[in-house]
XYZ file of C-alpha atoms in Angstrom:
683
model
C -7.409 17.623 -65.831
C -4.375 16.830 -64.069
C -3.304 13.496 -62.626
C -0.474 12.794 -60.176
C 0.793 11.343 -57.062
C 0.646 12.770 -53.875
C 4.078 13.993 -52.430
C 4.828 11.198 -50.088
C 7.792 8.827 -49.815
C 5.683 5.617 -49.398
C 2.805 4.060 -50.742
C 1.951 2.802 -47.205
C 0.847 6.377 -46.107
C -2.779 5.688 -46.116
C -2.514 2.502 -43.944
C -0.490 4.363 -41.548
C -2.914 7.256 -41.248
C -5.940 4.542 -41.016
C -4.131 2.721 -38.351
C -1.760 4.791 -36.267
C -2.262 8.181 -36.830
C -5.266 8.906 -34.799
C -6.337 6.676 -31.888
C -9.915 6.956 -32.423
C -11.693 7.184 -35.917
C -14.330 9.565 -34.774
C -11.633 12.486 -34.577
C -11.771 12.782 -38.282
C -14.944 14.784 -38.065
C -13.321 17.336 -35.536
C -10.260 17.583 -37.942
C -12.405 18.177 -41.058
C -14.827 20.863 -39.315
C -11.897 22.621 -37.626
C -10.112 23.009 -41.016
C -13.451 24.568 -42.363
C -13.586 26.943 -39.529
C -9.814 27.643 -39.984
C -10.876 28.533 -43.826
C -13.543 30.876 -42.493
C -11.246 32.648 -39.960
C -8.754 33.156 -42.625
C -11.300 34.898 -44.899
C -12.212 36.995 -41.923
C -8.568 38.143 -41.515
C -7.953 38.978 -45.087
C -11.511 40.935 -45.103
C -10.044 43.020 -42.050
C -6.943 43.672 -43.799
C -8.850 44.956 -46.825
C -7.400 42.273 -49.058
C -11.002 40.653 -49.553
C -14.029 42.943 -50.513
C -16.733 40.417 -50.248
C -19.256 39.833 -47.435
C -18.007 37.790 -44.254
C -21.208 38.339 -42.332
C -22.917 34.974 -42.573
C -19.831 32.667 -42.179
C -21.166 29.153 -41.612
C -19.822 25.406 -41.627
C -22.385 23.091 -42.817
C -22.411 19.521 -42.446
C -24.773 17.178 -44.298
C -25.421 13.469 -44.950
C -26.470 11.848 -48.208
C -27.477 8.381 -47.244
C -28.256 7.281 -50.829
C -24.688 8.478 -52.124
C -23.110 7.448 -48.752
C -21.337 10.669 -48.526
C -20.811 13.047 -45.459
C -19.800 16.591 -46.761
C -18.413 19.366 -44.536
C -18.855 22.794 -46.577
C -17.643 26.297 -45.646
C -17.674 29.669 -47.223
C -14.223 30.557 -46.251
C -11.133 31.230 -48.236
C -11.196 28.385 -50.597
C -8.116 27.375 -52.776
C -6.750 27.432 -56.101
C -5.381 24.624 -58.122
C -1.933 25.492 -57.145
C -2.813 25.709 -53.436
C -4.406 22.300 -53.609
C -1.280 20.986 -54.958
C 0.998 22.784 -52.162
C -1.517 22.361 -49.144
C -2.936 18.892 -50.008
C -0.925 16.941 -52.230
C 2.527 17.978 -50.589
C 1.696 16.682 -47.076
C 4.643 17.698 -45.256
C 3.918 21.440 -45.832
C 1.438 23.327 -43.508
C -0.494 26.027 -45.395
C -1.790 27.281 -42.024
C 1.881 27.967 -41.117
C 2.681 30.126 -43.700
C -0.485 31.925 -43.405
C 0.168 32.544 -39.645
C 3.500 33.825 -40.409
C 2.012 36.584 -42.693
C -0.775 37.621 -40.293
C 0.786 36.660 -36.996
C -0.193 39.678 -35.281
C -3.920 39.403 -36.117
C -4.480 35.694 -36.297
C -4.103 34.517 -32.734
C -7.347 32.631 -33.080
C -6.783 30.686 -36.179
C -6.559 26.999 -35.785
C -3.313 25.811 -37.473
C -4.168 22.389 -38.527
C -4.853 22.418 -42.364
C -2.448 20.206 -43.236
C -2.310 16.792 -42.322
C -5.617 16.691 -40.508
C -7.111 16.596 -43.645
C -6.059 13.057 -44.326
C -7.751 11.745 -41.241
C -10.901 11.730 -43.597
C -9.451 8.525 -45.183
C -9.733 6.637 -41.923
C -13.250 6.403 -42.804
C -13.579 7.022 -46.508
C -13.186 4.992 -49.589
C -12.777 8.026 -51.538
C -12.538 11.839 -50.788
C -13.405 14.781 -52.991
C -12.693 18.390 -52.744
C -14.634 21.040 -54.576
C -13.229 24.555 -53.856
C -13.333 28.028 -55.050
C -10.535 30.628 -53.792
C -11.496 34.053 -52.850
C -8.945 35.542 -55.277
C -10.421 37.392 -58.279
C -10.906 35.370 -61.414
C -10.166 32.333 -59.575
C -11.786 29.069 -61.051
C -13.453 26.315 -58.987
C -11.500 23.062 -58.670
C -12.023 19.586 -58.025
C -9.733 17.106 -56.435
C -10.267 13.502 -55.890
C -8.450 10.463 -54.289
C -9.363 6.929 -53.689
C -7.005 6.367 -50.887
C -3.977 5.662 -52.963
C -1.226 7.971 -53.809
C -3.074 8.598 -57.156
C -5.276 11.615 -57.431
C -7.027 13.714 -59.851
C -7.388 17.411 -60.082
C -9.434 19.273 -62.597
C -11.877 22.169 -62.993
C -14.818 22.072 -60.823
C -18.250 23.875 -60.426
C -18.840 25.995 -57.265
C -20.753 29.307 -57.425
C -19.357 30.736 -54.103
C -16.223 31.170 -52.422
C -15.228 28.191 -50.155
C -14.846 24.351 -50.153
C -16.750 21.245 -49.944
C -14.973 17.966 -48.351
C -17.122 15.174 -49.691
C -16.235 11.988 -47.861
C -17.490 8.637 -49.456
C -18.036 6.713 -46.220
C -16.768 2.993 -46.439
C -18.731 -0.046 -45.301
C -16.718 -0.127 -41.824
C -17.885 3.316 -40.988
C -21.329 3.432 -41.825
C -22.141 4.637 -38.355
C -21.009 8.071 -39.650
C -24.126 8.084 -42.037
C -26.346 8.311 -39.220
C -27.743 11.572 -38.117
C -27.591 10.860 -34.295
C -24.028 9.765 -34.383
C -22.863 12.718 -36.486
C -24.793 15.035 -34.413
C -23.344 13.687 -31.162
C -19.816 13.962 -32.322
C -20.515 17.800 -33.408
C -21.676 18.418 -29.986
C -18.849 16.621 -28.341
C -16.098 18.277 -30.423
C -17.588 21.465 -32.048
C -20.028 22.883 -29.718
C -17.945 25.889 -28.956
C -16.153 26.550 -32.256
C -15.963 30.207 -33.136
C -17.781 29.928 -36.435
C -21.390 28.638 -36.625
C -21.709 24.867 -37.489
C -25.004 23.853 -39.067
C -26.201 20.206 -39.122
C -29.726 20.079 -40.558
C -32.778 21.590 -39.369
C -34.429 22.306 -35.896
C -37.240 19.626 -35.332
C -40.440 20.236 -33.815
C -43.161 17.630 -32.474
C -46.137 17.482 -34.877
C -48.970 14.892 -35.518
C -47.204 12.492 -33.344
C -43.569 12.767 -34.765
C -40.586 14.978 -35.070
C -40.552 17.070 -38.315
C -38.013 19.701 -39.505
C -38.818 23.151 -39.339
C -37.187 25.890 -41.509
C -34.922 27.009 -39.135
C -31.201 25.823 -39.382
C -29.841 23.525 -36.242
C -27.020 25.457 -35.009
C -24.435 23.053 -33.041
C -22.494 25.506 -31.236
C -22.332 28.433 -29.154
C -19.505 30.729 -30.922
C -18.714 33.046 -27.939
C -18.674 30.687 -24.793
C -18.291 32.218 -21.509
C -14.484 31.503 -21.112
C -13.679 33.710 -24.262
C -15.362 36.735 -22.691
C -14.082 39.181 -20.401
C -14.737 38.313 -16.599
C -16.129 41.922 -16.008
C -18.704 41.358 -18.693
C -20.097 38.360 -16.938
C -22.433 38.124 -14.041
C -22.778 35.006 -11.593
C -25.915 34.037 -13.613
C -23.700 33.890 -16.888
C -21.440 31.461 -15.185
C -24.047 29.356 -13.734
C -26.037 29.299 -17.237
C -22.557 28.178 -18.900
C -22.026 25.374 -16.244
C -25.462 23.928 -17.230
C -24.317 23.988 -20.884
C -21.334 21.864 -19.920
C -23.100 19.744 -17.744
C -26.784 19.674 -18.178
C -28.769 18.729 -14.950
C -26.043 18.872 -12.943
C -26.294 20.370 -9.324
C -25.166 24.148 -9.120
C -21.490 24.497 -8.341
C -20.108 26.485 -5.260
C -18.063 28.981 -7.123
C -15.699 29.380 -10.155
C -12.441 30.654 -11.123
C -12.072 32.518 -14.459
C -8.414 31.742 -15.982
C -7.068 34.531 -18.490
C -3.294 34.392 -19.012
C -1.295 35.444 -22.019
C 2.188 35.235 -20.814
C 4.426 33.191 -20.526
C 1.833 31.055 -22.207
C -1.904 31.235 -23.705
C -4.493 30.039 -21.429
C -8.322 30.845 -20.781
C -10.947 28.851 -19.087
C -13.213 28.576 -16.315
C -13.021 26.193 -13.528
C -15.817 25.333 -11.113
C -15.960 23.718 -7.819
C -18.538 21.168 -7.816
C -20.310 19.737 -4.455
C -18.096 16.792 -3.522
C -19.696 15.910 -0.477
C -17.571 13.077 1.106
C -16.289 11.139 -1.689
C -13.405 11.078 -3.967
C -15.074 8.352 -5.853
C -16.041 10.658 -8.839
C -15.395 11.040 -12.400
C -12.030 12.596 -13.060
C -13.082 13.635 -16.723
C -15.034 16.582 -16.109
C -12.521 19.181 -17.005
C -12.649 19.726 -20.939
C -9.595 20.857 -22.491
C -9.821 22.847 -25.970
C -7.493 24.259 -28.213
C -8.838 27.624 -29.700
C -12.372 26.327 -28.923
C -11.972 22.983 -30.465
C -12.487 20.070 -28.023
C -9.424 17.918 -27.469
C -9.980 15.502 -24.603
C -11.505 15.436 -21.073
C -8.692 13.171 -19.760
C -6.331 15.924 -18.686
C -4.321 14.226 -15.717
C -1.259 15.342 -17.412
C -2.053 18.863 -17.685
C -3.459 19.685 -14.182
C -2.395 18.124 -10.839
C -4.390 15.048 -9.842
C -6.437 16.937 -7.177
C -7.525 19.493 -9.695
C -9.285 16.743 -11.800
C -12.155 16.780 -9.350
C -12.983 20.029 -10.779
C -15.313 20.792 -13.467
C -15.088 23.409 -16.359
C -12.950 24.428 -19.509
C -9.335 24.938 -19.921
C -8.365 26.498 -23.654
C -4.892 26.753 -24.640
C -3.518 27.139 -28.089
C -0.070 25.927 -26.651
C -1.296 22.379 -26.629
C -1.808 21.038 -30.055
C -4.911 19.243 -30.982
C -3.151 15.804 -31.330
C -0.770 15.015 -28.602
C 0.596 11.901 -26.913
C 0.333 11.237 -23.127
C 4.269 11.241 -23.345
C 4.319 14.634 -25.007
C 2.175 16.094 -22.369
C 4.339 14.811 -19.382
C 7.467 16.159 -20.893
C 6.504 19.396 -22.346
C 7.362 22.661 -20.445
C 4.379 24.574 -21.467
C 2.253 22.009 -20.003
C 4.393 22.009 -16.591
C 3.848 25.697 -16.528
C 0.194 25.601 -17.191
C -0.191 22.955 -14.485
C 1.663 24.993 -11.893
C -0.367 28.141 -12.825
C -3.659 26.661 -12.391
C -2.534 25.153 -9.059
C -1.579 28.735 -7.949
C -4.714 30.488 -9.300
C -6.874 27.872 -7.405
C -5.103 28.442 -4.255
C -5.476 32.017 -4.784
C -9.173 31.996 -5.328
C -9.648 29.715 -2.138
C -7.528 32.163 0.064
C -9.507 35.205 -1.266
C -12.807 33.428 -0.625
C -11.701 32.655 2.879
C -10.115 36.191 3.649
C -13.105 38.149 2.155
C -16.153 35.975 2.602
C -15.133 33.619 5.667
C -18.845 32.899 6.620
C -19.785 31.813 2.951
C -16.620 29.892 3.093
C -17.549 28.082 6.150
C -21.076 27.369 4.815
C -19.420 25.722 1.763
C -16.684 23.747 3.779
C -18.486 20.339 4.156
C -18.743 20.376 0.389
C -15.450 21.613 -0.144
C -13.110 20.146 2.262
C -12.690 16.813 0.469
C -10.955 18.661 -2.507
C -8.731 20.558 -0.276
C -7.788 17.501 1.661
C -6.969 15.776 -1.632
C -4.818 18.864 -2.605
C -3.028 18.849 0.665
C -2.193 15.094 0.200
C -1.154 15.101 -3.298
C 0.494 18.528 -4.094
C 2.923 20.024 -1.699
C 2.811 23.656 -3.250
C -0.898 23.525 -2.511
C -0.689 22.019 0.655
C 1.646 25.028 1.869
C -0.894 27.318 0.584
C -3.890 25.642 2.114
C -2.551 25.861 5.749
C -3.877 29.401 5.472
C -7.541 28.333 4.605
C -7.980 24.693 5.797
C -10.851 24.711 8.392
C -11.302 22.269 11.312
C -15.099 21.972 12.386
C -15.800 20.875 15.863
C -18.932 19.237 17.345
C -20.552 22.383 18.199
C -20.566 23.319 14.487
C -17.809 26.074 14.913
C -14.844 26.416 12.318
C -11.146 27.154 13.023
C -8.027 27.718 11.200
C -5.182 25.113 12.214
C -3.595 27.934 14.171
C -6.741 29.144 15.660
C -7.629 25.634 17.050
C -4.204 24.813 18.420
C -4.568 27.936 20.431
C -7.732 26.944 21.736
C -6.779 23.582 22.960
C -3.253 24.137 23.914
C -3.942 24.696 27.878
C -6.277 21.831 28.322
C -5.126 19.017 25.764
C -1.677 18.339 26.250
C -0.667 14.933 27.505
C 2.183 14.094 30.289
C 4.589 14.318 27.281
C 3.796 17.683 26.045
C 1.834 16.546 22.932
C -1.015 18.532 21.754
C -3.924 16.019 21.421
C -6.497 16.658 18.929
C -9.848 14.600 19.755
C -11.966 13.973 16.857
C -15.111 11.920 15.925
C -15.833 10.361 12.536
C -19.338 9.873 13.289
C -21.473 12.079 15.662
C -24.183 9.457 16.140
C -22.276 6.294 16.501
C -19.720 8.152 18.986
C -21.981 10.107 20.788
C -21.210 8.731 24.251
C -17.559 8.951 23.813
C -18.017 12.613 22.481
C -20.128 13.569 25.561
C -17.501 11.931 28.047
C -14.813 14.027 26.524
C -16.824 17.379 26.488
C -17.658 16.445 30.047
C -14.092 16.513 30.630
C -13.592 20.065 29.109
C -12.104 18.575 25.876
C -13.067 20.003 22.368
C -13.851 17.333 19.739
C -13.351 17.809 16.165
C -15.712 16.188 13.354
C -13.080 14.560 11.159
C -15.454 12.369 8.778
C -13.710 12.327 5.356
C -12.546 9.387 3.634
C -9.211 10.960 3.623
C -9.062 11.525 7.245
C -6.687 8.841 7.988
C -3.794 9.762 5.625
C -4.490 13.435 6.390
C -3.980 13.343 10.017
C -1.015 10.950 9.238
C 0.489 13.832 7.358
C -0.258 16.235 9.909
C 1.429 14.146 12.614
C 4.572 13.592 10.528
C 4.899 17.395 9.871
C 4.505 18.124 13.481
C 5.411 15.217 15.807
C 4.011 17.071 18.801
C 0.609 17.006 17.479
C -1.429 13.858 17.994
C -4.826 12.888 16.774
C -7.004 10.334 18.669
C -10.770 9.305 17.941
C -12.700 9.613 21.107
C -13.563 6.133 21.031
C -9.807 4.907 21.037
C -9.664 4.560 24.897
C -11.625 5.463 27.861
C -11.892 9.125 28.446
C -9.237 9.164 31.205
C -6.568 7.789 28.965
C -7.543 9.745 25.672
C -5.022 12.480 26.953
C -2.774 10.666 29.468
C -2.060 12.923 32.340
C -0.076 12.036 35.514
C -3.267 11.502 37.751
C -3.809 7.873 37.130
C -6.563 5.946 39.023
C -4.801 2.815 40.642
C -6.550 -0.653 40.510
C -7.339 -2.303 43.721
C -7.510 -5.774 42.212
C -4.790 -8.043 42.300
C -3.640 -9.865 39.204
C -5.327 -13.173 40.170
C -8.519 -11.439 40.612
C -8.161 -9.609 37.197
C -7.664 -13.090 35.473
C -10.715 -14.487 37.255
C -12.892 -11.515 36.178
C -11.240 -11.530 32.555
C -12.756 -15.011 32.212
C -16.049 -14.149 33.316
C -16.695 -11.188 31.174
C -14.632 -12.665 28.018
C -17.489 -15.474 28.201
C -20.203 -12.848 27.396
C -18.383 -11.124 24.514
C -19.657 -12.017 20.894
C -18.293 -14.982 19.271
C -17.287 -13.742 15.725
C -14.361 -12.829 13.540
C -13.923 -9.700 15.648
C -11.783 -9.943 18.586
C -12.692 -8.628 21.990
C -9.884 -7.982 24.739
C -10.954 -7.205 28.189
C -9.200 -5.202 30.558
C -9.978 -3.394 33.840
C -9.751 0.250 34.817
C -11.042 2.358 37.874
C -13.245 4.849 36.190
C -15.144 5.870 39.122
C -18.632 4.788 40.340
C -20.250 7.241 38.072
C -18.339 6.203 34.981
C -19.845 3.690 32.628
C -19.763 0.067 33.835
C -18.277 -1.073 30.378
C -16.845 0.579 27.580
C -15.791 -0.696 24.345
C -12.926 1.213 22.534
C -10.765 0.405 19.483
C -7.032 1.352 19.323
C -6.327 4.436 17.199
C -3.192 2.917 15.565
C -4.758 -0.424 14.201
C -8.012 1.134 13.298
C -6.200 3.998 11.416
C -4.017 1.597 9.736
C -7.030 -0.518 8.425
C -8.672 2.847 7.487
C -5.560 3.578 5.380
C -5.531 0.161 3.805
C -8.906 0.615 2.530
C -7.830 3.679 0.426
C -4.065 3.059 -0.190
C -2.469 0.204 -2.069
C 0.326 -1.819 -0.231
C -1.298 -1.842 3.082
C -3.288 -4.986 2.587
C -1.377 -6.501 5.630
C -3.511 -4.151 7.841
C -6.725 -4.453 5.844
C -6.744 -8.255 6.172
C -6.340 -8.403 10.005
C -9.809 -8.563 11.897
C -11.139 -5.780 13.749
C -10.135 -5.797 17.433
C -11.765 -3.886 20.259
C -10.923 -3.382 24.030
C -13.733 -4.152 26.587
C -12.751 -1.925 29.492
C -14.556 -3.080 32.639
C -15.037 -0.518 35.305
C -14.399 -2.193 38.536
C -15.581 0.754 40.672
C -19.141 0.595 39.223
C -21.572 -0.750 41.392
C -23.192 -3.084 38.788
C -19.828 -4.541 38.057
C -19.233 -5.034 41.916
C -22.376 -7.030 41.752
C -20.955 -9.201 39.244
C -17.813 -9.578 41.254
C -19.715 -10.259 44.421
C -21.804 -12.973 42.641
C -18.819 -14.597 41.097
C -17.299 -14.876 44.837
C -20.401 -15.999 46.356
C -21.606 -18.666 43.876
C -18.126 -19.852 42.993
C -16.358 -19.912 46.346
C -16.788 -23.681 47.091
C -15.698 -24.823 43.681
C -12.830 -22.469 43.061
C -11.386 -22.251 46.522
C -9.985 -25.930 46.365
C -8.761 -25.351 42.793
C -7.005 -22.096 44.038
C -5.624 -23.848 46.965
C -4.092 -26.657 44.646
C -3.007 -24.016 42.196
C -1.176 -22.080 45.044
C 0.647 -25.380 46.006
C 1.748 -26.400 42.506
C 2.715 -22.829 41.808
C 5.112 -22.853 44.880
C 6.345 -26.082 44.004
C 7.252 -24.759 40.592
C 8.973 -21.902 41.952
C 11.091 -24.183 44.238
C 12.019 -26.201 41.031
C 12.884 -23.443 38.853
C 15.084 -22.116 41.920
C 17.045 -25.365 41.908
C 17.926 -24.592 38.264
C 19.467 -21.033 39.020
C 23.009 -20.840 38.238
C 23.129 -24.181 36.316
C 23.450 -24.833 32.615
C 20.687 -26.759 31.089
C 22.795 -30.014 30.878
C 23.990 -29.614 34.625
C 20.008 -29.901 35.792
C 19.240 -33.714 36.647
C 16.481 -35.084 34.097
C 14.650 -35.992 37.157
C 14.263 -32.324 38.055
C 13.269 -31.632 34.361
C 10.584 -34.283 34.186
C 9.053 -32.997 37.424
C 9.074 -29.318 36.487
C 7.387 -30.333 33.208
C 4.785 -32.561 35.116
C 4.098 -29.660 37.521
C 3.493 -27.281 34.546
C 1.041 -29.469 33.005
C -0.891 -30.003 36.186
C -0.836 -26.043 36.580
C -2.223 -25.707 33.111
C -4.901 -28.385 33.849
C -6.072 -26.485 37.191
C -6.103 -23.279 35.443
C -8.101 -24.618 32.633
C -10.645 -26.025 35.014
C -10.843 -22.807 36.921
C -11.441 -20.823 33.751
C -14.065 -23.281 32.381
C -15.909 -22.826 35.709
C -15.630 -18.902 35.492
C -16.783 -18.769 31.948
C -19.717 -20.977 32.739
C -20.683 -18.594 35.479
C -20.158 -15.804 33.091
C -22.501 -17.155 30.219
C -25.136 -17.629 32.868
C -24.809 -14.145 34.406
C -27.471 -12.089 32.792
C -26.081 -8.849 34.612
C -22.637 -9.270 33.031
C -24.227 -10.099 29.611
C -26.511 -6.977 29.809
C -23.507 -4.747 30.719
C -21.635 -6.000 27.872
C -24.656 -5.578 25.486
C -25.146 -1.856 26.750
C -21.612 -1.313 25.658
C -21.956 -2.715 22.294
C -25.371 -0.697 21.907
C -23.772 2.523 22.904
C -21.074 1.611 19.830
C -24.096 0.873 17.452
C -22.502 -2.687 17.531
C -25.529 -4.690 18.716
C -27.645 -5.822 15.887
C -29.913 -8.622 14.787
C -30.566 -11.564 16.902
C -28.116 -10.009 19.585
C -30.263 -6.981 19.856
C -33.416 -9.039 20.018
C -32.050 -11.004 22.907
C -30.995 -7.715 24.659
C -34.628 -6.246 24.403
C -35.937 -9.412 25.897
C -33.605 -9.528 28.497
C -34.032 -6.079 29.717
C -37.642 -6.753 29.941
C -37.184 -9.653 32.390
C -34.594 -7.450 34.504
C -37.135 -4.768 34.923
C -40.079 -7.084 35.921
């Protein structure tokens, strides 16, 4: 028996390993099982070279728990180690045995996992003591037994093992008892090892018998040793890709389509990426792409490896150029990672463009599920955005699809405003904005359906890139002003008449945090009596504030709507006539006095013309201030009478409620009152 010290420079090695080397203790099982797979593949390589004459047909890694002994054991029938190799590969931590082996067999060992050195010591994160029992494949080799209790001291002696291979026996410490539970170990094996290239066995397959699950004679194999991404695309059918997706995400809805990655220059990369049905939300988990290194699971947090918008995809990426244990800063700075990211972006764009060109009808059918992904890509990745212009689609309210170029050609003759801007009209809700859509279509305009959560930033980007393109939602203004032309209808009402009507109709607007601004237009006697619109700029800024940080100034502002009163409509004229008839006796004296006072104020202000403030007599200043107060008081009296009239005018209230109802803004008590009032008016 030999005793000695592990070849390290400090006795603090094991505390460092336990605390700092690995961010998550559960990773030890991945490392130990990966080493066992590595040993098995090494023996396969030697056999293929004729340097090992034994059988390699039943290569298997076995994981077992002994709760009484408090041990977790990982066994393989791979290459094994001699005493000298243990001293070299285990006791001298700085040396990687896999590096020497790969250098010798570099042309044949592309699939070998090169982590046999330091990874072994992750076992001490959960163990009080670790034992190695191993027998080398070499002729006449004796089995060895290595033991270490977590200090630099170790023992190495002759061991007992009949077959070639290695057992790693971990004596689990009291803080890590969870790793002696079958369900915990099984879940870790399924997480990290389910696609390893050598079979991993853990216990037996269970069956339900006599009211409980019991073991059968069949070994439980955790992994699929030949997952779809390791196979040639030509050898796979659509069904194979779908079945593999279900292995990755059991019970998930079937994806739309996939991309099979297979690159060997200038870096190694394989994988399958799937396009899930995202519908209309980016509030999805961004940890659905699984990263592997030679079929060993590394992580599902791959934000540094693929562009942000691609994190919406599902699937697998496998690259030996990304080591098993890496930091975020490493991923951010590594050139291979950047190349991989750019390549995946290109492949995704290629695939989408190919589908659009060759299967446009199918592409259009998938668009509603696909658009949020493409919109996200356009907003977050300029290279993808440039490519996406070829296959990005607009859908209009008739359910027809157009590329950007196709759509601009369709609307260029009828939807240019007086400043030669091309106006894209759109709706975000077909039902809520139905009346506005109908009005626009009746005028010969085409209306797009832009109902994504990303619509606001997307159309902002489109407008910035082409300032002669504008996007306006159909409820942003009355239809006559959505695309301003030179042919405007002129109001016949004086400013005083408009002021009086504003007081009447503002009296019937809802009293809430929402602001309503009353204005007047001549929309013709066949136009709607009232239309409620919302300014495009302010509404869009509020939409942006909901999804972008730094725009709270808009998000905190209350909603504001414009109540457009059509003064040419017969019902509005009835309200005007009623106002003139019922209030004539009360308003005429006030109006006459107001006229006198306004004339007096004008005369006083004329006296000030050409004079500096200090040259104006104080008497004139006091008189002007007094007249101003009298005018304000008279205007308030007049407004109060107009508002009282408005509040009592059922027709004015009915017209306003009809406009609110058309915008899906009439609810609760207000809707109940509207219904009852409607019945009264019908009687």
